[in-house]
mmCIF file of C-alpha atoms in Angstrom:
data_model
loop_
_atom_site.group_PDB
_atom_site.id
_atom_site.type_symbol
_atom_site.label_atom_id
_atom_site.label_comp_id
_atom_site.label_asym_id
_atom_site.label_seq_id
_atom_site.Cartn_x
_atom_site.Cartn_y
_atom_site.Cartn_z
ATOM 1 C CA MET A 1 53.258 -34.751 22.677
ATOM 2 C CA GLN A 2 50.332 -32.794 21.352
ATOM 3 C CA ASN A 3 49.892 -32.372 17.647
ATOM 4 C CA ASN A 4 48.830 -28.765 17.067
ATOM 5 C CA TYR A 5 48.468 -29.161 13.332
ATOM 6 C CA TYR A 6 44.862 -30.260 13.664
ATOM 7 C CA VAL A 7 43.672 -27.647 16.123
ATOM 8 C CA ARG A 8 41.473 -25.034 14.548
ATOM 9 C CA GLU A 9 39.770 -22.179 16.287
ATOM 10 C CA GLN A 10 36.321 -21.362 15.134
ATOM 11 C CA VAL A 11 33.776 -19.079 16.687
ATOM 12 C CA ILE A 12 30.440 -20.805 17.077
ATOM 13 C CA THR A 13 27.539 -18.414 17.194
ATOM 14 C CA GLU A 14 24.288 -19.396 18.825
ATOM 15 C CA LYS A 15 21.158 -18.902 16.771
ATOM 16 C CA THR A 16 18.463 -16.640 18.112
ATOM 17 C CA GLU A 17 15.103 -18.130 19.052
ATOM 18 C CA MET A 18 13.534 -16.518 15.980
ATOM 19 C CA GLU A 19 16.152 -18.120 13.704
ATOM 20 C CA LYS A 20 15.519 -21.504 15.324
ATOM 21 C CA GLU A 21 11.766 -21.162 14.782
ATOM 22 C CA THR A 22 12.305 -20.125 11.167
ATOM 23 C CA GLU A 23 14.504 -23.174 10.584
ATOM 24 C CA LEU A 24 11.862 -25.386 12.183
ATOM 25 C CA ILE A 25 9.141 -23.981 9.926
ATOM 26 C CA LYS A 26 11.356 -24.446 6.851
ATOM 27 C CA SER A 27 12.003 -28.044 7.897
ATOM 28 C CA ILE A 28 8.274 -28.689 8.234
ATOM 29 C CA ILE A 29 7.607 -27.210 4.799
ATOM 30 C CA ARG A 30 10.476 -29.147 3.217
ATOM 31 C CA THR A 31 9.306 -32.408 4.807
ATOM 32 C CA GLU A 32 5.722 -31.825 3.645
ATOM 33 C CA GLU A 33 6.984 -31.326 0.093
ATOM 34 C CA GLU A 34 9.147 -34.463 0.271
ATOM 35 C CA LEU A 35 6.139 -36.414 1.532
ATOM 36 C CA LYS A 36 3.998 -35.169 -1.374
ATOM 37 C CA VAL A 37 6.675 -36.173 -3.878
ATOM 38 C CA ALA A 38 7.060 -39.629 -2.320
ATOM 39 C CA ASN A 39 3.278 -40.134 -2.452
ATOM 40 C CA ARG A 40 3.156 -39.103 -6.120
ATOM 41 C CA ASN A 41 6.065 -41.392 -7.001
ATOM 42 C CA PHE A 42 4.473 -44.268 -5.091
ATOM 43 C CA GLU A 43 1.438 -44.086 -7.373
ATOM 44 C CA TYR A 44 3.610 -44.977 -10.383
ATOM 45 C CA ALA A 45 6.137 -47.243 -8.662
ATOM 46 C CA GLN A 46 6.665 -50.798 -9.813
ATOM 47 C CA ASP A 47 8.476 -53.810 -8.393
ATOM 48 C CA ASP A 48 11.119 -52.932 -5.777
ATOM 49 C CA LEU A 49 10.367 -49.218 -5.971
ATOM 50 C CA VAL A 50 7.063 -49.842 -4.190
ATOM 51 C CA ASP A 51 9.020 -50.820 -1.065
ATOM 52 C CA TYR A 52 11.362 -47.863 -1.499
ATOM 53 C CA TYR A 53 8.592 -45.269 -1.709
ATOM 54 C CA THR A 54 6.673 -46.948 1.121
ATOM 55 C CA TYR A 55 9.760 -46.481 3.287
ATOM 56 C CA GLN A 56 10.143 -42.855 2.179
ATOM 57 C CA ILE A 57 6.506 -42.104 2.966
ATOM 58 C CA LYS A 58 6.759 -43.676 6.422
ATOM 59 C CA ALA A 59 10.050 -41.914 7.178
ATOM 60 C CA ASN A 60 8.804 -38.503 6.043
ATOM 61 C CA GLN A 61 5.542 -38.919 7.956
ATOM 62 C CA ALA A 62 7.433 -39.808 11.146
ATOM 63 C CA LYS A 63 9.742 -36.812 10.665
ATOM 64 C CA LEU A 64 6.792 -34.506 10.001
ATOM 65 C CA ASN A 65 4.970 -35.718 13.117
ATOM 66 C CA TYR A 66 8.111 -35.079 15.184
ATOM 67 C CA LEU A 67 8.645 -31.577 13.766
ATOM 68 C CA ILE A 68 4.992 -30.650 14.314
ATOM 69 C CA LYS A 69 5.222 -31.864 17.902
ATOM 70 C CA ILE A 70 8.240 -29.603 18.485
ATOM 71 C CA ALA A 71 6.512 -26.659 16.799
ATOM 72 C CA LYS A 72 3.404 -27.056 18.959
ATOM 73 C CA ALA A 73 5.575 -27.235 22.087
ATOM 74 C CA LYS A 74 7.148 -23.905 21.061
ATOM 75 C CA GLY A 75 3.712 -22.380 20.564
ATOM 76 C CA ILE A 76 3.939 -22.148 16.771
ATOM 77 C CA GLN A 77 0.550 -22.419 15.112
ATOM 78 C CA VAL A 78 1.109 -25.334 12.779
ATOM 79 C CA ASP A 79 -2.062 -24.714 10.783
ATOM 80 C CA MET A 80 -0.657 -21.318 9.758
ATOM 81 C CA ILE A 81 2.482 -22.857 8.210
ATOM 82 C CA SER A 82 0.698 -23.904 5.022
ATOM 83 C CA GLY A 83 -0.229 -20.273 4.386
ATOM 84 C CA ILE A 84 3.410 -19.210 4.312
ATOM 85 C CA GLU A 85 4.626 -22.303 2.494
ATOM 86 C CA PHE A 86 5.517 -20.736 -0.820
ATOM 87 C CA THR A 87 7.055 -17.586 0.648
ATOM 88 C CA LEU A 88 9.597 -19.486 2.742
ATOM 89 C CA TRP A 89 10.215 -22.120 0.091
ATOM 90 C CA ASP A 90 11.000 -19.495 -2.547
ATOM 91 C CA GLU A 91 13.294 -17.526 -0.227
ATOM 92 C CA GLU A 92 15.388 -20.617 0.401
ATOM 93 C CA ALA A 93 15.802 -21.347 -3.298
ATOM 94 C CA GLY A 94 16.994 -17.809 -4.047
#
């Protein structure tokens, strides 16, 4: 016997290629910012927090390298992302 109480219909819409690229750029910007924060915090870390921020730096750097690799494969000019950093970052906050 099937339990129909848990079945829910939901329309899943596919993102356009432009929306996917925008999300990728936002992810790169967000990861760059997280990496900067982790580096700043590492400078003042003591005891066990040194290991914590070392891990965060390594994880964010690996993520950033991966995202940049994807962006380059899509033909996005990664060096141009820094120029639009604040515009996209501010739009997301608002």
